[in-house]
Amino acid sequence: MIGIRKQEKVVLIALGANLPGSCNESPLATCRAAAVALDRLPGLRLLALSRWYRTLPVDSPPGAPPFINGVARLEGEVPDPAALLAALHGIEAAAGRERPFPNAPRRLDLDLIAIGDLVRPGPAPILPHPRAHLRRFVLDPLADVAPGWVHPGLGLGLDALRAALAAEPAPEPVAE
């Protein structure tokens, strides 16, 4: 009998940081190191990484520094979304992430945006990410790695989602 391989899914993860890392490295260096760590997650492989963008903080305290944001596109099997979320939290913790209050400045933020076309209202993680479609700092880098992505819950493509946010400041690509 011929073995049937499970269908692998595209996994989209947003990366961001706006504080120096635990060894005083730049937010950009922290995000790059996190992308390497994502490629080491069991059962997943990094297929693409967006450009890096400088973005204004959203819902952060006054005076919060700008963020560096990007999106990673991975592929593989994700038998348990909660276990993947826990692995992302582990990468954040290794980078010195603290959670003193919602939207606090951070050394690293990894958000699980989507796993294939999975719609999961709960338990955590909610998929697709409940606010991804409202954030240009997610949608613009997402267009770099998955331009044909359609939000599985809303049925809208990136062009429509980005057009709805056209009045918001555009993320600024970082010169590397």
PDB file of C-alpha atoms in Angstrom:
ATOM      1  CA  MET A   1       0.000   0.000   0.000  1.00  0.00           C
ATOM      2  CA  ILE A   2       1.261   3.465  -0.850  1.00  0.00           C
ATOM      3  CA  GLY A   3       1.592   5.790   2.121  1.00  0.00           C
ATOM      4  CA  ILE A   4      -0.498   8.909   2.006  1.00  0.00           C
ATOM      5  CA  ARG A   5       1.179  12.011   3.338  1.00  0.00           C
ATOM      6  CA  LYS A   6      -0.977  14.384   5.332  1.00  0.00           C
ATOM      7  CA  GLN A   7      -1.648  17.641   3.546  1.00  0.00           C
ATOM      8  CA  GLU A   8       0.733  20.266   4.828  1.00  0.00           C
ATOM      9  CA  LYS A   9      -0.661  23.657   5.717  1.00  0.00           C
ATOM     10  CA  VAL A  10       0.605  27.168   5.324  1.00  0.00           C
ATOM     11  CA  VAL A  11       1.215  28.772   8.712  1.00  0.00           C
ATOM     12  CA  LEU A  12       1.431  32.557   8.930  1.00  0.00           C
ATOM     13  CA  ILE A  13       3.154  34.182  11.901  1.00  0.00           C
ATOM     14  CA  ALA A  14       3.577  37.908  12.504  1.00  0.00           C
ATOM     15  CA  LEU A  15       6.804  39.029  14.175  1.00  0.00           C
ATOM     16  CA  GLY A  16       7.315  42.330  15.943  1.00  0.00           C
ATOM     17  CA  ALA A  17       9.510  44.092  18.503  1.00  0.00           C
ATOM     18  CA  ASN A  18      10.022  47.625  19.737  1.00  0.00           C
ATOM     19  CA  LEU A  19      12.438  47.222  22.640  1.00  0.00           C
ATOM     20  CA  PRO A  20      16.075  46.153  22.625  1.00  0.00           C
ATOM     21  CA  GLY A  21      16.566  42.427  23.185  1.00  0.00           C
ATOM     22  CA  SER A  22      17.782  40.868  26.415  1.00  0.00           C
ATOM     23  CA  CYS A  23      21.409  41.322  25.243  1.00  0.00           C
ATOM     24  CA  ASN A  24      20.666  44.875  24.037  1.00  0.00           C
ATOM     25  CA  GLU A  25      20.376  43.810  20.378  1.00  0.00           C
ATOM     26  CA  SER A  26      18.142  45.885  18.124  1.00  0.00           C
ATOM     27  CA  PRO A  27      14.476  44.971  17.614  1.00  0.00           C
ATOM     28  CA  LEU A  28      15.392  44.078  14.014  1.00  0.00           C
ATOM     29  CA  ALA A  29      18.092  41.656  15.202  1.00  0.00           C
ATOM     30  CA  THR A  30      15.622  40.117  17.658  1.00  0.00           C
ATOM     31  CA  CYS A  31      13.054  39.603  14.897  1.00  0.00           C
ATOM     32  CA  ARG A  32      15.655  38.044  12.603  1.00  0.00           C
ATOM     33  CA  ALA A  33      16.703  35.638  15.367  1.00  0.00           C
ATOM     34  CA  ALA A  34      13.047  34.762  15.966  1.00  0.00           C
ATOM     35  CA  ALA A  35      12.644  33.889  12.271  1.00  0.00           C
ATOM     36  CA  VAL A  36      15.558  31.457  12.606  1.00  0.00           C
ATOM     37  CA  ALA A  37      13.873  29.951  15.680  1.00  0.00           C
ATOM     38  CA  LEU A  38      10.597  29.562  13.762  1.00  0.00           C
ATOM     39  CA  ASP A  39      12.433  27.539  11.111  1.00  0.00           C
ATOM     40  CA  ARG A  40      13.553  25.153  13.869  1.00  0.00           C
ATOM     41  CA  LEU A  41      10.031  24.362  15.113  1.00  0.00           C
ATOM     42  CA  PRO A  42       9.349  20.616  14.777  1.00  0.00           C
ATOM     43  CA  GLY A  43       7.273  19.733  11.730  1.00  0.00           C
ATOM     44  CA  LEU A  44       7.500  23.210  10.192  1.00  0.00           C
ATOM     45  CA  ARG A  45       9.855  24.864   7.739  1.00  0.00           C
ATOM     46  CA  LEU A  46      10.255  28.517   6.885  1.00  0.00           C
ATOM     47  CA  LEU A  47       9.290  29.132   3.253  1.00  0.00           C
ATOM     48  CA  ALA A  48       9.351  32.921   3.105  1.00  0.00           C
ATOM     49  CA  LEU A  49      10.014  35.955   5.221  1.00  0.00           C
ATOM     50  CA  SER A  50       8.601  39.374   4.395  1.00  0.00           C
ATOM     51  CA  ARG A  51      10.568  42.556   4.234  1.00  0.00           C
ATOM     52  CA  TRP A  52      10.904  44.255   7.605  1.00  0.00           C
ATOM     53  CA  TYR A  53       8.749  47.299   8.256  1.00  0.00           C
ATOM     54  CA  ARG A  54       8.914  50.151  10.750  1.00  0.00           C
ATOM     55  CA  THR A  55       5.452  50.843  12.122  1.00  0.00           C
ATOM     56  CA  LEU A  56       3.845  53.147  14.623  1.00  0.00           C
ATOM     57  CA  PRO A  57       2.671  51.518  17.855  1.00  0.00           C
ATOM     58  CA  VAL A  58      -1.044  50.698  17.975  1.00  0.00           C
ATOM     59  CA  ASP A  59      -2.935  51.011  21.276  1.00  0.00           C
ATOM     60  CA  SER A  60       0.396  51.379  23.110  1.00  0.00           C
ATOM     61  CA  PRO A  61       1.154  53.814  25.913  1.00  0.00           C
ATOM     62  CA  PRO A  62       2.236  57.333  24.904  1.00  0.00           C
ATOM     63  CA  GLY A  63       5.901  57.560  23.985  1.00  0.00           C
ATOM     64  CA  ALA A  64       6.218  53.890  23.010  1.00  0.00           C
ATOM     65  CA  PRO A  65       8.948  53.425  20.389  1.00  0.00           C
ATOM     66  CA  PRO A  66       8.130  52.330  16.828  1.00  0.00           C
ATOM     67  CA  PHE A  67       7.948  48.632  16.022  1.00  0.00           C
ATOM     68  CA  ILE A  68       9.799  46.476  13.571  1.00  0.00           C
ATOM     69  CA  ASN A  69       7.271  44.087  11.998  1.00  0.00           C
ATOM     70  CA  GLY A  70       7.315  41.262   9.492  1.00  0.00           C
ATOM     71  CA  VAL A  71       5.517  38.048   8.615  1.00  0.00           C
ATOM     72  CA  ALA A  72       6.894  34.533   8.256  1.00  0.00           C
ATOM     73  CA  ARG A  73       5.282  31.939   6.011  1.00  0.00           C
ATOM     74  CA  LEU A  74       5.902  28.411   7.174  1.00  0.00           C
ATOM     75  CA  GLU A  75       4.629  25.083   5.915  1.00  0.00           C
ATOM     76  CA  GLY A  76       4.073  21.812   7.670  1.00  0.00           C
ATOM     77  CA  GLU A  77       1.780  19.846   9.887  1.00  0.00           C
ATOM     78  CA  VAL A  78       0.174  21.447  12.928  1.00  0.00           C
ATOM     79  CA  PRO A  79      -1.697  18.732  14.810  1.00  0.00           C
ATOM     80  CA  ASP A  80      -2.347  21.008  17.803  1.00  0.00           C
ATOM     81  CA  PRO A  81      -2.656  24.792  17.337  1.00  0.00           C
ATOM     82  CA  ALA A  82      -2.419  25.305  21.124  1.00  0.00           C
ATOM     83  CA  ALA A  83       0.944  23.509  21.173  1.00  0.00           C
ATOM     84  CA  LEU A  84       2.180  25.763  18.352  1.00  0.00           C
ATOM     85  CA  LEU A  85       1.045  28.837  20.290  1.00  0.00           C
ATOM     86  CA  ALA A  86       2.912  27.537  23.359  1.00  0.00           C
ATOM     87  CA  ALA A  87       6.046  27.087  21.218  1.00  0.00           C
ATOM     88  CA  LEU A  88       5.719  30.694  20.010  1.00  0.00           C
ATOM     89  CA  HIS A  89       5.403  31.861  23.609  1.00  0.00           C
ATOM     90  CA  GLY A  90       8.569  29.884  24.384  1.00  0.00           C
ATOM     91  CA  ILE A  91      10.473  31.738  21.644  1.00  0.00           C
ATOM     92  CA  GLU A  92       9.163  35.039  23.033  1.00  0.00           C
ATOM     93  CA  ALA A  93      10.224  34.088  26.567  1.00  0.00           C
ATOM     94  CA  ALA A  94      13.707  33.145  25.368  1.00  0.00           C
ATOM     95  CA  ALA A  95      13.963  36.645  23.874  1.00  0.00           C
ATOM     96  CA  GLY A  96      13.011  38.188  27.224  1.00  0.00           C
ATOM     97  CA  ARG A  97       9.336  38.924  26.531  1.00  0.00           C
ATOM     98  CA  GLU A  98       7.408  40.195  29.532  1.00  0.00           C
ATOM     99  CA  ARG A  99       3.675  40.840  29.687  1.00  0.00           C
ATOM    100  CA  PRO A 100       3.144  43.600  32.270  1.00  0.00           C
ATOM    101  CA  PHE A 101      -0.063  44.897  30.634  1.00  0.00           C
ATOM    102  CA  PRO A 102      -1.876  44.643  27.269  1.00  0.00           C
ATOM    103  CA  ASN A 103      -0.080  46.344  24.371  1.00  0.00           C
ATOM    104  CA  ALA A 104       3.011  47.047  26.459  1.00  0.00           C
ATOM    105  CA  PRO A 105       6.249  47.678  24.554  1.00  0.00           C
ATOM    106  CA  ARG A 106       7.962  44.337  23.967  1.00  0.00           C
ATOM    107  CA  ARG A 107      11.205  42.653  23.081  1.00  0.00           C
ATOM    108  CA  LEU A 108       9.408  40.177  20.840  1.00  0.00           C
ATOM    109  CA  ASP A 109       5.836  39.496  19.815  1.00  0.00           C
ATOM    110  CA  LEU A 110       4.888  36.445  17.761  1.00  0.00           C
ATOM    111  CA  ASP A 111       1.254  36.256  16.649  1.00  0.00           C
ATOM    112  CA  LEU A 112      -0.203  33.170  15.032  1.00  0.00           C
ATOM    113  CA  ILE A 113      -2.185  34.716  12.173  1.00  0.00           C
ATOM    114  CA  ALA A 114      -3.513  31.631  10.396  1.00  0.00           C
ATOM    115  CA  ILE A 115      -3.080  27.913   9.880  1.00  0.00           C
ATOM    116  CA  GLY A 116      -4.319  27.080   6.403  1.00  0.00           C
ATOM    117  CA  ASP A 117      -8.025  27.834   6.160  1.00  0.00           C
ATOM    118  CA  LEU A 118      -8.725  26.801   9.753  1.00  0.00           C
ATOM    119  CA  VAL A 119     -11.422  28.826  11.493  1.00  0.00           C
ATOM    120  CA  ARG A 120     -11.263  28.254  15.231  1.00  0.00           C
ATOM    121  CA  PRO A 121     -13.377  30.432  17.550  1.00  0.00           C
ATOM    122  CA  GLY A 122     -11.718  28.978  20.657  1.00  0.00           C
ATOM    123  CA  PRO A 123     -10.121  27.809  22.810  1.00  0.00           C
ATOM    124  CA  ALA A 124      -6.874  29.720  22.330  1.00  0.00           C
ATOM    125  CA  PRO A 125      -5.565  30.286  19.809  1.00  0.00           C
ATOM    126  CA  ILE A 126      -8.477  31.879  17.986  1.00  0.00           C
ATOM    127  CA  LEU A 127      -7.862  31.477  14.258  1.00  0.00           C
ATOM    128  CA  PRO A 128      -7.464  33.377  12.138  1.00  0.00           C
ATOM    129  CA  HIS A 129      -6.027  35.950  14.556  1.00  0.00           C
ATOM    130  CA  PRO A 130      -9.034  38.040  15.618  1.00  0.00           C
ATOM    131  CA  ARG A 131      -7.413  41.426  14.825  1.00  0.00           C
ATOM    132  CA  ALA A 132      -5.066  40.605  11.940  1.00  0.00           C
ATOM    133  CA  HIS A 133      -7.472  42.018   9.355  1.00  0.00           C
ATOM    134  CA  LEU A 134      -7.509  45.344  11.246  1.00  0.00           C
ATOM    135  CA  ARG A 135      -3.729  45.856  11.283  1.00  0.00           C
ATOM    136  CA  ARG A 136      -1.733  47.242   8.389  1.00  0.00           C
ATOM    137  CA  PHE A 137       1.438  46.208  10.210  1.00  0.00           C
ATOM    138  CA  VAL A 138       0.291  42.620   9.640  1.00  0.00           C
ATOM    139  CA  LEU A 139      -1.391  42.919   6.233  1.00  0.00           C
ATOM    140  CA  ASP A 140       1.374  44.792   4.412  1.00  0.00           C
ATOM    141  CA  PRO A 141       4.134  42.270   5.268  1.00  0.00           C
ATOM    142  CA  LEU A 142       1.644  39.429   4.756  1.00  0.00           C
ATOM    143  CA  ALA A 143       1.268  40.616   1.159  1.00  0.00           C
ATOM    144  CA  ASP A 144       5.010  40.019   0.684  1.00  0.00           C
ATOM    145  CA  VAL A 145       4.806  36.310   1.559  1.00  0.00           C
ATOM    146  CA  ALA A 146       1.205  35.336   0.728  1.00  0.00           C
ATOM    147  CA  PRO A 147      -0.230  37.839  -1.767  1.00  0.00           C
ATOM    148  CA  GLY A 148      -3.146  35.568  -2.637  1.00  0.00           C
ATOM    149  CA  TRP A 149      -4.182  34.979   0.991  1.00  0.00           C
ATOM    150  CA  VAL A 150      -7.901  35.067   1.685  1.00  0.00           C
ATOM    151  CA  HIS A 151      -9.090  35.578   5.251  1.00  0.00           C
ATOM    152  CA  PRO A 152     -10.808  32.246   5.987  1.00  0.00           C
ATOM    153  CA  GLY A 153     -13.430  33.758   8.276  1.00  0.00           C
ATOM    154  CA  LEU A 154     -14.299  36.837   6.225  1.00  0.00           C
ATOM    155  CA  GLY A 155     -13.739  35.473   2.727  1.00  0.00           C
ATOM    156  CA  LEU A 156     -11.874  38.658   1.775  1.00  0.00           C
ATOM    157  CA  GLY A 157      -8.501  38.823   0.051  1.00  0.00           C
ATOM    158  CA  LEU A 158      -5.594  41.014   1.040  1.00  0.00           C
ATOM    159  CA  ASP A 159      -6.426  43.719  -1.501  1.00  0.00           C
ATOM    160  CA  ALA A 160      -9.876  44.253   0.033  1.00  0.00           C
ATOM    161  CA  LEU A 161      -8.571  44.053   3.598  1.00  0.00           C
ATOM    162  CA  ARG A 162      -5.791  46.550   2.902  1.00  0.00           C
ATOM    163  CA  ALA A 163      -8.147  48.891   1.025  1.00  0.00           C
ATOM    164  CA  ALA A 164     -10.351  49.046   4.130  1.00  0.00           C
ATOM    165  CA  LEU A 165      -7.334  50.386   6.050  1.00  0.00           C
ATOM    166  CA  ALA A 166      -6.059  52.779   3.374  1.00  0.00           C
ATOM    167  CA  ALA A 167      -6.504  55.820   5.661  1.00  0.00           C
ATOM    168  CA  GLU A 168      -4.076  54.412   8.236  1.00  0.00           C
ATOM    169  CA  PRO A 169      -0.356  55.204   8.088  1.00  0.00           C
ATOM    170  CA  ALA A 170       1.479  52.753   5.856  1.00  0.00           C
ATOM    171  CA  PRO A 171       4.294  50.699   7.368  1.00  0.00           C
ATOM    172  CA  GLU A 172       7.677  51.938   6.183  1.00  0.00           C
ATOM    173  CA  PRO A 173      10.021  49.309   4.694  1.00  0.00           C
ATOM    174  CA  VAL A 174      13.321  49.131   6.562  1.00  0.00           C
ATOM    175  CA  ALA A 175      16.454  49.485   4.460  1.00  0.00           C
ATOM    176  CA  GLU A 176      18.682  46.504   5.160  1.00  0.00           C
TER     177      GLU A 176
END
